[in-house]
Amino acid sequence: MPLCKAEAIAIRLQDFSETSQIAWFYTREFGRISALAKGSKRERNNFEGRLDLLCHNEIVFARKSRTTLHILTECKLLDRFMGLRAGVDRLYAALYAAELVREMTPPEESQPPLFDLLLDTLRALSGGELVDAVLLRFEVHLLALAGYAPMLRACVACQATDLPRGSAAYSSALGGVLCRACKARDPKSVGVPRSALDTLERLAGGEATAAAAAQLSQGILVVLRKLMKATITHHLGEEPRLMRYV
């Protein structure tokens, strides 16, 4: 079995036996992987307490060819993001981000921009940035990286570009804005100011940070988060477990 080194974020841990765990990581080099951490629950182990949820690590694993469960051999801690423990809202937000990455990414498919997005999100949450702004950037950019970018410059139903100037209706079910003629296609669509949709577009493209989202009014920020959460739920077919807490 070849040994592979990767920069990794632990996104899930599950007991495997009385002494061992299965760890899911999102890695820069290999995407989402799972690995058996033998003996990780022993008081003295090869990982020396460095195997923990939401930590940024450098790992080495023995890669198996006939299964997706590999063998973890080394885990060097790079960042524990201690600021996440400063408030339950930050911890739940980080766990929610990890859940979305786990649910919305295929196994073992490298996507470095997505790794960077998760890493930046954990750093921002740990560093005390506004939780709703950080999560809005994460949600809309994750949708884009996963291939579900909201259509914001043209009508998602008919592709017309003559959208209303002041505000446009956004449909979570259809995944984008609707022109006046198509608005009736989704009675649950929500009117959103064009300026807010412009910010959303820049966040989706990775051209804006959470600071840009933080400049939105609290009311608009709440509306956009609700729309992104509804869009994510639509694409997954169910509400993520931790979504209700954020």
mmCIF file of N, CA, C and O in Angstrom, residues 13 32 57 67 146 176 240:
data_model
loop_
_atom_site.group_PDB
_atom_site.id
_atom_site.type_symbol
_atom_site.label_atom_id
_atom_site.label_comp_id
_atom_site.label_asym_id
_atom_site.label_seq_id
_atom_site.Cartn_x
_atom_site.Cartn_y
_atom_site.Cartn_z
ATOM 1 N N LEU A 13 -15.831 12.052 12.779
ATOM 2 C CA LEU A 13 -15.180 10.948 13.488
ATOM 3 C C LEU A 13 -16.253 9.978 13.945
ATOM 4 O O LEU A 13 -17.323 10.392 14.390
ATOM 5 N N ARG A 32 -12.366 14.251 -0.479
ATOM 6 C CA ARG A 32 -12.921 13.620 0.729
ATOM 7 C C ARG A 32 -12.477 12.165 0.814
ATOM 8 O O ARG A 32 -12.737 11.382 -0.098
ATOM 9 N N ASN A 57 -4.899 19.489 9.792
ATOM 10 C CA ASN A 57 -3.779 18.584 10.025
ATOM 11 C C ASN A 57 -2.972 18.337 8.762
ATOM 12 O O ASN A 57 -3.432 18.603 7.648
ATOM 13 N N THR A 67 -10.590 -0.612 -1.678
ATOM 14 C CA THR A 67 -11.595 -0.053 -0.778
ATOM 15 C C THR A 67 -11.325 1.426 -0.607
ATOM 16 O O THR A 67 -10.209 1.903 -0.863
ATOM 17 N N ALA A 146 -19.871 23.135 -6.182
ATOM 18 C CA ALA A 146 -20.511 21.830 -6.344
ATOM 19 C C ALA A 146 -21.303 21.725 -7.637
ATOM 20 O O ALA A 146 -21.892 20.683 -7.939
ATOM 21 N N GLY A 176 -32.411 30.177 -8.906
ATOM 22 C CA GLY A 176 -32.005 31.445 -9.494
ATOM 23 C C GLY A 176 -33.136 32.445 -9.533
ATOM 24 O O GLY A 176 -34.209 32.233 -8.949
ATOM 25 N N PRO A 240 -30.146 19.394 5.841
ATOM 26 C CA PRO A 240 -28.985 18.900 6.605
ATOM 27 C C PRO A 240 -29.295 18.915 8.100
ATOM 28 O O PRO A 240 -30.011 19.780 8.599
#
